[in-house]
Amino acid sequence: MISLLIPSKNEEYLQKTIDDIQNKSDVEIIVGLDGWTIPLNKEWKPKYPEKIKWHIETETIGQRAMTNKLARMSEAEYLMKIDAHCSFSQGFDKELLDKIDDKTIMAPYLLRLNPETWEPIPKPASSAFCFDSNLVMQYHKEAENNELLNETMCLQGSAWIISRENYWKWNICDESLGGWGGQAAELGIRAFLNGGKCITNKNCYYAHLFREKEEEFPYQRDKGIIFNTLENLRKKYLNKDLIPLVEKFNYPCDWKEFVAKLK
Protein backbone atom coordinates (compact mmCIF):
# COMPACT_ATOMS: atom_id res chain seq x y z
CA MET A 1 0.00 0.00 0.00
CA ILE A 2 1.06 3.57 -0.74
CA SER A 3 0.31 6.72 1.20
CA LEU A 4 0.61 9.66 -1.15
CA LEU A 5 1.78 12.76 0.73
CA ILE A 6 0.89 16.23 -0.58
CA PRO A 7 2.41 19.14 1.35
CA SER A 8 0.76 22.27 -0.01
CA LYS A 9 0.46 26.00 0.50
CA ASN A 10 -2.20 28.07 -1.31
CA GLU A 11 -2.18 25.62 -4.24
CA GLU A 12 -4.56 26.49 -7.07
CA TYR A 13 -4.53 22.96 -8.48
CA LEU A 14 -4.63 20.89 -5.28
CA GLN A 15 -8.18 19.63 -5.69
CA LYS A 16 -7.64 18.88 -9.37
CA THR A 17 -4.50 16.94 -8.46
CA ILE A 18 -6.42 14.88 -5.90
CA ASP A 19 -9.17 14.14 -8.44
CA ASP A 20 -6.57 13.00 -10.96
CA ILE A 21 -4.91 10.69 -8.43
CA GLN A 22 -8.22 9.11 -7.40
CA ASN A 23 -9.17 8.52 -11.04
CA LYS A 24 -5.82 6.89 -11.84
CA SER A 25 -4.90 4.86 -8.75
CA ASP A 26 -5.94 3.20 -5.52
CA VAL A 27 -3.92 4.99 -2.85
CA GLU A 28 -4.41 6.72 0.46
CA ILE A 29 -3.90 10.49 0.11
CA ILE A 30 -2.64 12.56 3.04
CA VAL A 31 -2.84 16.29 2.41
CA GLY A 32 -1.14 19.04 4.39
CA LEU A 33 -2.48 22.60 4.25
CA ASP A 34 0.53 24.64 5.28
CA GLY A 35 -0.41 28.15 6.37
CA TRP A 36 -3.16 28.46 3.77
CA THR A 37 -4.72 31.89 3.28
CA ILE A 38 -7.06 31.09 0.36
CA PRO A 39 -10.31 29.10 0.68
CA LEU A 40 -10.79 25.67 -0.84
CA ASN A 41 -13.69 25.18 -3.24
CA LYS A 42 -16.56 24.19 -0.94
CA GLU A 43 -18.51 22.70 -3.86
CA TRP A 44 -15.73 20.19 -4.54
CA LYS A 45 -16.56 16.56 -3.81
CA PRO A 46 -13.70 14.06 -4.04
CA LYS A 47 -14.47 10.66 -5.52
CA TYR A 48 -13.35 8.74 -2.42
CA PRO A 49 -13.35 11.14 0.55
CA GLU A 50 -12.78 8.24 2.95
CA LYS A 51 -9.33 7.72 1.38
CA ILE A 52 -8.17 11.26 2.17
CA LYS A 53 -6.64 12.47 5.43
CA TRP A 54 -6.05 16.15 6.14
CA HIS A 55 -3.58 18.01 8.33
CA ILE A 56 -3.77 21.79 8.80
CA GLU A 57 -1.10 24.19 10.05
CA THR A 58 -2.32 27.76 10.54
CA GLU A 59 1.24 29.08 10.22
CA THR A 60 3.64 27.97 7.50
CA ILE A 61 6.09 25.34 8.78
CA GLY A 62 7.80 24.51 5.46
CA GLN A 63 7.61 21.66 2.99
CA ARG A 64 10.03 19.31 4.76
CA ALA A 65 8.37 19.68 8.16
CA MET A 66 4.91 19.27 6.63
CA THR A 67 5.95 16.18 4.67
CA ASN A 68 7.28 14.64 7.89
CA LYS A 69 4.02 15.35 9.70
CA LEU A 70 2.09 13.67 6.89
CA ALA A 71 4.46 10.70 6.91
CA ARG A 72 3.76 10.18 10.62
CA MET A 73 0.06 9.88 9.79
CA SER A 74 0.72 6.93 7.49
CA GLU A 75 0.91 3.23 8.24
CA ALA A 76 1.53 2.26 4.61
CA GLU A 77 4.61 0.32 3.53
CA TYR A 78 5.52 2.99 0.98
CA LEU A 79 5.38 6.78 1.05
CA MET A 80 5.13 8.88 -2.09
CA LYS A 81 5.63 12.63 -1.83
CA ILE A 82 4.26 14.75 -4.67
CA ASP A 83 3.77 18.41 -5.45
CA ALA A 84 0.18 19.67 -5.43
CA HIS A 85 0.12 20.42 -9.17
CA CYS A 86 0.61 17.10 -10.97
CA SER A 87 -1.26 14.59 -13.10
CA PHE A 88 -0.41 10.90 -13.50
CA SER A 89 -0.67 7.96 -15.87
CA GLN A 90 -3.32 5.32 -15.25
CA GLY A 91 -2.21 2.73 -12.69
CA PHE A 92 1.02 4.52 -11.82
CA ASP A 93 0.80 3.21 -8.25
CA LYS A 94 0.77 -0.45 -9.32
CA GLU A 95 3.66 0.08 -11.73
CA LEU A 96 5.81 1.76 -9.08
CA LEU A 97 5.04 -0.91 -6.48
CA ASP A 98 5.86 -3.63 -8.99
CA LYS A 99 9.33 -2.27 -9.74
CA ILE A 100 10.57 -0.64 -6.54
CA ASP A 101 12.79 -2.40 -4.02
CA ASP A 102 14.06 -1.57 -0.55
CA LYS A 103 17.23 0.11 -1.84
CA THR A 104 15.52 2.51 -4.24
CA ILE A 105 13.94 5.92 -4.37
CA MET A 106 11.85 5.83 -7.54
CA ALA A 107 10.04 8.41 -9.65
CA PRO A 108 7.79 8.13 -12.69
CA TYR A 109 8.96 9.56 -16.02
CA LEU A 110 8.77 13.36 -15.79
CA LEU A 111 6.66 15.30 -18.30
CA ARG A 112 5.33 18.85 -18.23
CA LEU A 113 1.69 19.62 -17.43
CA ASN A 114 -0.59 21.90 -19.42
CA PRO A 115 -2.82 23.27 -16.64
CA GLU A 116 -5.50 24.46 -19.05
CA THR A 117 -6.15 21.05 -20.62
CA TRP A 118 -4.75 19.00 -17.72
CA GLU A 119 -2.86 16.96 -20.29
CA PRO A 120 0.84 16.10 -20.36
CA ILE A 121 3.10 17.84 -22.84
CA PRO A 122 5.02 14.94 -24.47
CA LYS A 123 8.33 16.74 -24.92
CA PRO A 124 10.64 17.35 -23.24
CA ALA A 125 10.47 14.21 -21.13
CA SER A 126 13.14 13.69 -18.49
CA SER A 127 14.44 10.57 -16.77
CA ALA A 128 18.00 11.59 -15.83
CA PHE A 129 19.00 14.24 -13.33
CA CYS A 130 22.17 15.30 -11.57
CA PHE A 131 23.41 18.11 -9.36
CA ASP A 132 26.41 20.37 -9.77
CA SER A 133 29.09 21.13 -7.20
CA ASN A 134 26.80 23.74 -5.65
CA LEU A 135 24.30 20.87 -5.16
CA VAL A 136 21.80 22.50 -7.52
CA MET A 137 19.71 20.12 -9.66
CA GLN A 138 20.45 19.96 -13.39
CA TYR A 139 18.99 17.91 -16.22
CA HIS A 140 21.50 15.20 -17.14
CA LYS A 141 20.91 14.86 -20.88
CA GLU A 142 24.01 12.73 -21.40
CA ALA A 143 22.51 10.05 -19.13
CA GLU A 144 19.20 9.78 -20.98
CA ASN A 145 18.80 6.32 -22.53
CA ASN A 146 16.27 3.79 -23.81
CA GLU A 147 16.16 1.73 -20.62
CA LEU A 148 12.71 1.58 -19.02
CA LEU A 149 14.33 1.73 -15.59
CA ASN A 150 16.97 4.44 -15.70
CA GLU A 151 19.34 4.83 -12.76
CA THR A 152 20.04 8.51 -12.18
CA MET A 153 22.30 10.54 -9.89
CA CYS A 154 19.27 12.16 -8.24
CA LEU A 155 15.61 12.91 -8.90
CA GLN A 156 13.90 16.18 -9.77
CA GLY A 157 12.06 16.13 -6.45
CA SER A 158 8.43 16.85 -7.33
CA ALA A 159 7.30 13.19 -7.12
CA TRP A 160 9.10 10.19 -5.64
CA ILE A 161 8.38 7.01 -3.71
CA ILE A 162 10.37 5.25 -0.99
CA SER A 163 9.69 2.60 1.63
CA ARG A 164 8.42 4.08 4.88
CA GLU A 165 11.25 2.36 6.75
CA ASN A 166 13.91 3.98 4.55
CA TYR A 167 12.18 7.34 4.62
CA TRP A 168 12.96 7.56 8.32
CA LYS A 169 16.19 5.54 8.36
CA TRP A 170 17.74 7.60 5.55
CA ASN A 171 16.47 10.85 7.09
CA ILE A 172 14.70 12.06 3.96
CA CYS A 173 13.22 15.54 4.44
CA ASP A 174 15.88 16.49 6.97
CA GLU A 175 14.38 19.57 8.63
CA SER A 176 17.79 20.81 9.76
CA LEU A 177 18.57 21.63 6.12
CA GLY A 178 15.78 24.18 5.80
CA GLY A 179 12.09 24.34 5.03
CA TRP A 180 12.26 24.25 1.26
CA GLY A 181 14.67 23.76 -1.63
CA GLY A 182 17.56 21.45 -2.46
CA GLN A 183 15.56 18.24 -2.36
CA ALA A 184 16.94 16.83 -5.61
CA ALA A 185 20.47 16.66 -4.21
CA GLU A 186 19.17 15.54 -0.83
CA LEU A 187 17.45 12.51 -2.39
CA GLY A 188 20.46 11.52 -4.47
CA ILE A 189 22.97 11.94 -1.66
CA ARG A 190 20.93 10.24 1.05
CA ALA A 191 20.21 7.26 -1.21
CA PHE A 192 23.88 6.91 -2.17
CA LEU A 193 25.26 7.25 1.36
CA ASN A 194 22.87 4.53 2.53
CA GLY A 195 23.78 2.07 -0.21
CA GLY A 196 20.73 2.87 -2.31
CA LYS A 197 19.99 4.41 -5.68
CA CYS A 198 17.57 6.65 -7.56
CA ILE A 199 15.57 5.20 -10.45
CA THR A 200 13.23 6.73 -13.02
CA ASN A 201 10.51 4.27 -14.07
CA LYS A 202 9.50 5.04 -17.66
CA ASN A 203 6.64 2.54 -17.57
CA CYS A 204 4.57 5.28 -15.93
CA TYR A 205 4.69 9.06 -15.91
CA TYR A 206 3.66 12.15 -14.06
CA ALA A 207 3.17 15.59 -15.55
CA HIS A 208 4.36 18.44 -13.35
CA LEU A 209 3.35 22.08 -13.61
CA PHE A 210 6.54 24.11 -13.89
CA ARG A 211 6.16 27.61 -12.49
CA GLU A 212 7.75 30.48 -14.37
CA LYS A 213 6.97 33.61 -12.36
CA GLU A 214 8.09 34.24 -8.80
CA GLU A 215 4.55 35.06 -7.65
CA GLU A 216 3.33 31.65 -8.87
CA PHE A 217 5.32 29.79 -6.22
CA PRO A 218 3.18 29.13 -3.11
CA TYR A 219 6.29 28.40 -1.05
CA GLN A 220 8.20 31.66 -1.13
CA ARG A 221 11.18 31.50 -3.45
CA ASP A 222 13.14 33.90 -1.31
CA LYS A 223 16.72 33.60 -2.50
CA GLY A 224 17.94 33.84 1.08
CA ILE A 225 15.86 30.82 2.12
CA ILE A 226 17.03 28.73 -0.82
CA PHE A 227 20.63 29.88 -0.36
CA ASN A 228 20.57 28.88 3.30
CA THR A 229 19.16 25.44 2.49
CA LEU A 230 21.79 24.82 -0.18
CA GLU A 231 24.50 26.12 2.13
CA ASN A 232 23.35 23.68 4.83
CA LEU A 233 23.45 20.87 2.26
CA ARG A 234 26.96 21.82 1.23
CA LYS A 235 28.22 22.02 4.81
CA LYS A 236 26.79 18.60 5.56
CA TYR A 237 27.57 16.65 2.39
CA LEU A 238 30.07 18.41 0.11
CA ASN A 239 33.15 16.31 0.85
CA LYS A 240 35.15 13.35 -0.41
CA ASP A 241 32.33 10.94 0.42
CA LEU A 242 30.56 12.12 -2.75
CA ILE A 243 33.45 11.31 -5.09
CA PRO A 244 32.31 7.70 -5.83
CA LEU A 245 28.82 8.97 -6.71
CA VAL A 246 30.23 11.65 -8.99
CA GLU A 247 32.56 9.13 -10.65
CA LYS A 248 29.69 6.68 -11.15
CA PHE A 249 27.85 9.25 -13.25
CA ASN A 250 30.93 10.34 -15.18
CA TYR A 251 31.61 13.69 -13.54
CA PRO A 252 28.53 15.65 -14.68
CA CYS A 253 28.43 19.47 -14.77
CA ASP A 254 31.51 20.99 -13.13
CA TRP A 255 32.42 18.02 -10.95
CA LYS A 256 35.70 17.06 -12.65
CA GLU A 257 37.31 20.36 -11.68
CA PHE A 258 35.78 20.31 -8.21
CA VAL A 259 36.85 16.75 -7.43
CA ALA A 260 40.40 17.62 -8.44
CA LYS A 261 40.38 20.21 -5.66
CA LEU A 262 38.97 17.72 -3.14
CA LYS A 263 41.61 15.05 -3.75
mmCIF file of C-alpha atoms in Angstrom:
data_model
loop_
_atom_site.group_PDB
_atom_site.id
_atom_site.type_symbol
_atom_site.label_atom_id
_atom_site.label_comp_id
_atom_site.label_asym_id
_atom_site.label_seq_id
_atom_site.Cartn_x
_atom_site.Cartn_y
_atom_site.Cartn_z
ATOM 1 C CA MET A 1 0.000 0.000 0.000
ATOM 2 C CA ILE A 2 1.060 3.572 -0.737
ATOM 3 C CA SER A 3 0.307 6.722 1.204
ATOM 4 C CA LEU A 4 0.605 9.657 -1.145
ATOM 5 C CA LEU A 5 1.784 12.762 0.726
ATOM 6 C CA ILE A 6 0.888 16.227 -0.578
ATOM 7 C CA PRO A 7 2.408 19.141 1.353
ATOM 8 C CA SER A 8 0.758 22.275 -0.014
ATOM 9 C CA LYS A 9 0.458 25.995 0.503
ATOM 10 C CA ASN A 10 -2.197 28.068 -1.314
ATOM 11 C CA GLU A 11 -2.180 25.625 -4.241
ATOM 12 C CA GLU A 12 -4.562 26.486 -7.066
ATOM 13 C CA TYR A 13 -4.530 22.960 -8.481
ATOM 14 C CA LEU A 14 -4.629 20.889 -5.283
ATOM 15 C CA GLN A 15 -8.180 19.634 -5.686
ATOM 16 C CA LYS A 16 -7.643 18.880 -9.370
ATOM 17 C CA THR A 17 -4.500 16.940 -8.463
ATOM 18 C CA ILE A 18 -6.423 14.882 -5.898
ATOM 19 C CA ASP A 19 -9.169 14.141 -8.438
ATOM 20 C CA ASP A 20 -6.569 13.005 -10.958
ATOM 21 C CA ILE A 21 -4.912 10.688 -8.435
ATOM 22 C CA GLN A 22 -8.215 9.107 -7.404
ATOM 23 C CA ASN A 23 -9.167 8.521 -11.042
ATOM 24 C CA LYS A 24 -5.824 6.888 -11.838
ATOM 25 C CA SER A 25 -4.902 4.856 -8.749
ATOM 26 C CA ASP A 26 -5.940 3.197 -5.516
ATOM 27 C CA VAL A 27 -3.916 4.992 -2.855
ATOM 28 C CA GLU A 28 -4.406 6.723 0.458
ATOM 29 C CA ILE A 29 -3.900 10.485 0.112
ATOM 30 C CA ILE A 30 -2.636 12.559 3.041
ATOM 31 C CA VAL A 31 -2.836 16.292 2.413
ATOM 32 C CA GLY A 32 -1.145 19.043 4.385
ATOM 33 C CA LEU A 33 -2.483 22.601 4.252
ATOM 34 C CA ASP A 34 0.531 24.642 5.281
ATOM 35 C CA GLY A 35 -0.407 28.155 6.371
ATOM 36 C CA TRP A 36 -3.155 28.460 3.768
ATOM 37 C CA THR A 37 -4.720 31.887 3.278
ATOM 38 C CA ILE A 38 -7.055 31.088 0.362
ATOM 39 C CA PRO A 39 -10.314 29.098 0.681
ATOM 40 C CA LEU A 40 -10.793 25.665 -0.840
ATOM 41 C CA ASN A 41 -13.689 25.177 -3.241
ATOM 42 C CA LYS A 42 -16.559 24.192 -0.938
ATOM 43 C CA GLU A 43 -18.505 22.695 -3.857
ATOM 44 C CA TRP A 44 -15.732 20.190 -4.541
ATOM 45 C CA LYS A 45 -16.558 16.557 -3.812
ATOM 46 C CA PRO A 46 -13.702 14.062 -4.038
ATOM 47 C CA LYS A 47 -14.468 10.657 -5.517
ATOM 48 C CA TYR A 48 -13.353 8.735 -2.421
ATOM 49 C CA PRO A 49 -13.354 11.138 0.550
ATOM 50 C CA GLU A 50 -12.784 8.238 2.948
ATOM 51 C CA LYS A 51 -9.329 7.718 1.383
ATOM 52 C CA ILE A 52 -8.165 11.257 2.167
ATOM 53 C CA LYS A 53 -6.639 12.475 5.429
ATOM 54 C CA TRP A 54 -6.052 16.155 6.144
ATOM 55 C CA HIS A 55 -3.584 18.015 8.334
ATOM 56 C CA ILE A 56 -3.772 21.789 8.797
ATOM 57 C CA GLU A 57 -1.101 24.192 10.047
ATOM 58 C CA THR A 58 -2.323 27.756 10.539
ATOM 59 C CA GLU A 59 1.241 29.078 10.218
ATOM 60 C CA THR A 60 3.640 27.966 7.502
ATOM 61 C CA ILE A 61 6.091 25.344 8.777
ATOM 62 C CA GLY A 62 7.798 24.509 5.464
ATOM 63 C CA GLN A 63 7.612 21.664 2.989
ATOM 64 C CA ARG A 64 10.028 19.306 4.759
ATOM 65 C CA ALA A 65 8.366 19.678 8.159
ATOM 66 C CA MET A 66 4.910 19.269 6.631
ATOM 67 C CA THR A 67 5.951 16.177 4.675
ATOM 68 C CA ASN A 68 7.281 14.636 7.890
ATOM 69 C CA LYS A 69 4.015 15.352 9.704
ATOM 70 C CA LEU A 70 2.087 13.669 6.887
ATOM 71 C CA ALA A 71 4.465 10.695 6.909
ATOM 72 C CA ARG A 72 3.764 10.183 10.617
ATOM 73 C CA MET A 73 0.059 9.884 9.790
ATOM 74 C CA SER A 74 0.721 6.929 7.485
ATOM 75 C CA GLU A 75 0.905 3.226 8.238
ATOM 76 C CA ALA A 76 1.533 2.262 4.611
ATOM 77 C CA GLU A 77 4.605 0.324 3.528
ATOM 78 C CA TYR A 78 5.517 2.989 0.978
ATOM 79 C CA LEU A 79 5.380 6.775 1.050
ATOM 80 C CA MET A 80 5.134 8.878 -2.092
ATOM 81 C CA LYS A 81 5.632 12.629 -1.834
ATOM 82 C CA ILE A 82 4.260 14.750 -4.672
ATOM 83 C CA ASP A 83 3.772 18.412 -5.450
ATOM 84 C CA ALA A 84 0.183 19.668 -5.435
ATOM 85 C CA HIS A 85 0.122 20.425 -9.169
ATOM 86 C CA CYS A 86 0.609 17.103 -10.974
ATOM 87 C CA SER A 87 -1.265 14.587 -13.104
ATOM 88 C CA PHE A 88 -0.407 10.903 -13.496
ATOM 89 C CA SER A 89 -0.667 7.958 -15.873
ATOM 90 C CA GLN A 90 -3.318 5.321 -15.254
ATOM 91 C CA GLY A 91 -2.214 2.731 -12.694
ATOM 92 C CA PHE A 92 1.019 4.524 -11.819
ATOM 93 C CA ASP A 93 0.797 3.206 -8.255
ATOM 94 C CA LYS A 94 0.773 -0.450 -9.317
ATOM 95 C CA GLU A 95 3.662 0.083 -11.726
ATOM 96 C CA LEU A 96 5.806 1.761 -9.081
ATOM 97 C CA LEU A 97 5.043 -0.909 -6.477
ATOM 98 C CA ASP A 98 5.859 -3.626 -8.994
ATOM 99 C CA LYS A 99 9.335 -2.273 -9.735
ATOM 100 C CA ILE A 100 10.570 -0.640 -6.536
ATOM 101 C CA ASP A 101 12.791 -2.404 -4.017
ATOM 102 C CA ASP A 102 14.064 -1.566 -0.553
ATOM 103 C CA LYS A 103 17.227 0.110 -1.839
ATOM 104 C CA THR A 104 15.524 2.508 -4.237
ATOM 105 C CA ILE A 105 13.944 5.917 -4.372
ATOM 106 C CA MET A 106 11.846 5.829 -7.536
ATOM 107 C CA ALA A 107 10.037 8.406 -9.647
ATOM 108 C CA PRO A 108 7.789 8.131 -12.693
ATOM 109 C CA TYR A 109 8.961 9.562 -16.021
ATOM 110 C CA LEU A 110 8.773 13.362 -15.788
ATOM 111 C CA LEU A 111 6.664 15.304 -18.300
ATOM 112 C CA ARG A 112 5.328 18.852 -18.230
ATOM 113 C CA LEU A 113 1.695 19.621 -17.426
ATOM 114 C CA ASN A 114 -0.586 21.903 -19.418
ATOM 115 C CA PRO A 115 -2.818 23.274 -16.637
ATOM 116 C CA GLU A 116 -5.502 24.462 -19.053
ATOM 117 C CA THR A 117 -6.147 21.046 -20.621
ATOM 118 C CA TRP A 118 -4.754 19.003 -17.716
ATOM 119 C CA GLU A 119 -2.860 16.956 -20.295
ATOM 120 C CA PRO A 120 0.838 16.099 -20.355
ATOM 121 C CA ILE A 121 3.099 17.840 -22.842
ATOM 122 C CA PRO A 122 5.020 14.938 -24.467
ATOM 123 C CA LYS A 123 8.331 16.744 -24.923
ATOM 124 C CA PRO A 124 10.643 17.351 -23.245
ATOM 125 C CA ALA A 125 10.469 14.206 -21.127
ATOM 126 C CA SER A 126 13.138 13.689 -18.486
ATOM 127 C CA SER A 127 14.439 10.575 -16.768
ATOM 128 C CA ALA A 128 17.995 11.586 -15.827
ATOM 129 C CA PHE A 129 18.998 14.239 -13.326
ATOM 130 C CA CYS A 130 22.173 15.298 -11.575
ATOM 131 C CA PHE A 131 23.407 18.106 -9.360
ATOM 132 C CA ASP A 132 26.407 20.370 -9.769
ATOM 133 C CA SER A 133 29.095 21.128 -7.203
ATOM 134 C CA ASN A 134 26.796 23.745 -5.652
ATOM 135 C CA LEU A 135 24.300 20.868 -5.157
ATOM 136 C CA VAL A 136 21.800 22.500 -7.525
ATOM 137 C CA MET A 137 19.709 20.117 -9.657
ATOM 138 C CA GLN A 138 20.452 19.963 -13.390
ATOM 139 C CA TYR A 139 18.990 17.910 -16.225
ATOM 140 C CA HIS A 140 21.495 15.202 -17.141
ATOM 141 C CA LYS A 141 20.908 14.863 -20.876
ATOM 142 C CA GLU A 142 24.008 12.731 -21.399
ATOM 143 C CA ALA A 143 22.514 10.052 -19.131
ATOM 144 C CA GLU A 144 19.197 9.777 -20.984
ATOM 145 C CA ASN A 145 18.803 6.316 -22.534
ATOM 146 C CA ASN A 146 16.266 3.794 -23.811
ATOM 147 C CA GLU A 147 16.155 1.734 -20.624
ATOM 148 C CA LEU A 148 12.711 1.585 -19.018
ATOM 149 C CA LEU A 149 14.325 1.734 -15.587
ATOM 150 C CA ASN A 150 16.968 4.444 -15.695
ATOM 151 C CA GLU A 151 19.345 4.834 -12.764
ATOM 152 C CA THR A 152 20.037 8.510 -12.183
ATOM 153 C CA MET A 153 22.297 10.542 -9.890
ATOM 154 C CA CYS A 154 19.272 12.160 -8.236
ATOM 155 C CA LEU A 155 15.607 12.908 -8.902
ATOM 156 C CA GLN A 156 13.900 16.182 -9.767
ATOM 157 C CA GLY A 157 12.060 16.130 -6.453
ATOM 158 C CA SER A 158 8.432 16.849 -7.327
ATOM 159 C CA ALA A 159 7.305 13.190 -7.122
ATOM 160 C CA TRP A 160 9.103 10.187 -5.642
ATOM 161 C CA ILE A 161 8.376 7.014 -3.711
ATOM 162 C CA ILE A 162 10.372 5.252 -0.988
ATOM 163 C CA SER A 163 9.693 2.605 1.629
ATOM 164 C CA ARG A 164 8.419 4.076 4.881
ATOM 165 C CA GLU A 165 11.250 2.362 6.746
ATOM 166 C CA ASN A 166 13.911 3.980 4.552
ATOM 167 C CA TYR A 167 12.179 7.342 4.624
ATOM 168 C CA TRP A 168 12.958 7.557 8.317
ATOM 169 C CA LYS A 169 16.187 5.537 8.355
ATOM 170 C CA TRP A 170 17.743 7.604 5.550
ATOM 171 C CA ASN A 171 16.470 10.854 7.088
ATOM 172 C CA ILE A 172 14.700 12.056 3.963
ATOM 173 C CA CYS A 173 13.218 15.542 4.439
ATOM 174 C CA ASP A 174 15.880 16.495 6.972
ATOM 175 C CA GLU A 175 14.380 19.571 8.628
ATOM 176 C CA SER A 176 17.788 20.814 9.758
ATOM 177 C CA LEU A 177 18.569 21.628 6.116
ATOM 178 C CA GLY A 178 15.776 24.175 5.801
ATOM 179 C CA GLY A 179 12.087 24.344 5.030
ATOM 180 C CA TRP A 180 12.260 24.250 1.260
ATOM 181 C CA GLY A 181 14.671 23.760 -1.632
ATOM 182 C CA GLY A 182 17.560 21.451 -2.456
ATOM 183 C CA GLN A 183 15.563 18.240 -2.355
ATOM 184 C CA ALA A 184 16.938 16.830 -5.612
ATOM 185 C CA ALA A 185 20.470 16.657 -4.213
ATOM 186 C CA GLU A 186 19.168 15.537 -0.826
ATOM 187 C CA LEU A 187 17.454 12.511 -2.393
ATOM 188 C CA GLY A 188 20.464 11.515 -4.475
ATOM 189 C CA ILE A 189 22.969 11.942 -1.663
ATOM 190 C CA ARG A 190 20.933 10.237 1.053
ATOM 191 C CA ALA A 191 20.212 7.262 -1.210
ATOM 192 C CA PHE A 192 23.881 6.910 -2.172
ATOM 193 C CA LEU A 193 25.261 7.250 1.365
ATOM 194 C CA ASN A 194 22.868 4.529 2.527
ATOM 195 C CA GLY A 195 23.777 2.075 -0.214
ATOM 196 C CA GLY A 196 20.726 2.874 -2.310
ATOM 197 C CA LYS A 197 19.991 4.413 -5.677
ATOM 198 C CA CYS A 198 17.571 6.652 -7.559
ATOM 199 C CA ILE A 199 15.573 5.198 -10.451
ATOM 200 C CA THR A 200 13.226 6.735 -13.017
ATOM 201 C CA ASN A 201 10.509 4.274 -14.069
ATOM 202 C CA LYS A 202 9.503 5.045 -17.664
ATOM 203 C CA ASN A 203 6.642 2.540 -17.567
ATOM 204 C CA CYS A 204 4.571 5.285 -15.934
ATOM 205 C CA TYR A 205 4.691 9.058 -15.909
ATOM 206 C CA TYR A 206 3.664 12.150 -14.056
ATOM 207 C CA ALA A 207 3.167 15.585 -15.545
ATOM 208 C CA HIS A 208 4.360 18.441 -13.353
ATOM 209 C CA LEU A 209 3.350 22.083 -13.610
ATOM 210 C CA PHE A 210 6.536 24.109 -13.885
ATOM 211 C CA ARG A 211 6.158 27.609 -12.488
ATOM 212 C CA GLU A 212 7.750 30.483 -14.370
ATOM 213 C CA LYS A 213 6.971 33.610 -12.357
ATOM 214 C CA GLU A 214 8.086 34.244 -8.797
ATOM 215 C CA GLU A 215 4.546 35.059 -7.647
ATOM 216 C CA GLU A 216 3.331 31.654 -8.870
ATOM 217 C CA PHE A 217 5.323 29.785 -6.217
ATOM 218 C CA PRO A 218 3.176 29.134 -3.108
ATOM 219 C CA TYR A 219 6.290 28.399 -1.049
ATOM 220 C CA GLN A 220 8.202 31.664 -1.128
ATOM 221 C CA ARG A 221 11.183 31.496 -3.447
ATOM 222 C CA ASP A 222 13.141 33.897 -1.310
ATOM 223 C CA LYS A 223 16.722 33.601 -2.498
ATOM 224 C CA GLY A 224 17.945 33.838 1.082
ATOM 225 C CA ILE A 225 15.855 30.821 2.124
ATOM 226 C CA ILE A 226 17.027 28.728 -0.818
ATOM 227 C CA PHE A 227 20.633 29.880 -0.365
ATOM 228 C CA ASN A 228 20.573 28.879 3.304
ATOM 229 C CA THR A 229 19.156 25.438 2.493
ATOM 230 C CA LEU A 230 21.787 24.817 -0.176
ATOM 231 C CA GLU A 231 24.501 26.121 2.133
ATOM 232 C CA ASN A 232 23.349 23.684 4.828
ATOM 233 C CA LEU A 233 23.446 20.873 2.260
ATOM 234 C CA ARG A 234 26.965 21.823 1.228
ATOM 235 C CA LYS A 235 28.224 22.018 4.809
ATOM 236 C CA LYS A 236 26.795 18.598 5.563
ATOM 237 C CA TYR A 237 27.572 16.650 2.389
ATOM 238 C CA LEU A 238 30.068 18.410 0.111
ATOM 239 C CA ASN A 239 33.150 16.315 0.850
ATOM 240 C CA LYS A 240 35.153 13.350 -0.414
ATOM 241 C CA ASP A 241 32.327 10.944 0.423
ATOM 242 C CA LEU A 242 30.562 12.118 -2.748
ATOM 243 C CA ILE A 243 33.453 11.309 -5.088
ATOM 244 C CA PRO A 244 32.311 7.701 -5.826
ATOM 245 C CA LEU A 245 28.821 8.973 -6.709
ATOM 246 C CA VAL A 246 30.234 11.655 -8.993
ATOM 247 C CA GLU A 247 32.559 9.127 -10.649
ATOM 248 C CA LYS A 248 29.688 6.676 -11.146
ATOM 249 C CA PHE A 249 27.852 9.253 -13.248
ATOM 250 C CA ASN A 250 30.931 10.339 -15.184
ATOM 251 C CA TYR A 251 31.609 13.694 -13.539
ATOM 252 C CA PRO A 252 28.534 15.653 -14.679
ATOM 253 C CA CYS A 253 28.426 19.469 -14.771
ATOM 254 C CA ASP A 254 31.511 20.990 -13.129
ATOM 255 C CA TRP A 255 32.425 18.021 -10.949
ATOM 256 C CA LYS A 256 35.700 17.063 -12.648
ATOM 257 C CA GLU A 257 37.312 20.362 -11.678
ATOM 258 C CA PHE A 258 35.776 20.313 -8.213
ATOM 259 C CA VAL A 259 36.850 16.746 -7.434
ATOM 260 C CA ALA A 260 40.404 17.617 -8.444
ATOM 261 C CA LYS A 261 40.376 20.207 -5.656
ATOM 262 C CA LEU A 262 38.974 17.717 -3.136
ATOM 263 C CA LYS A 263 41.614 15.052 -3.752
#
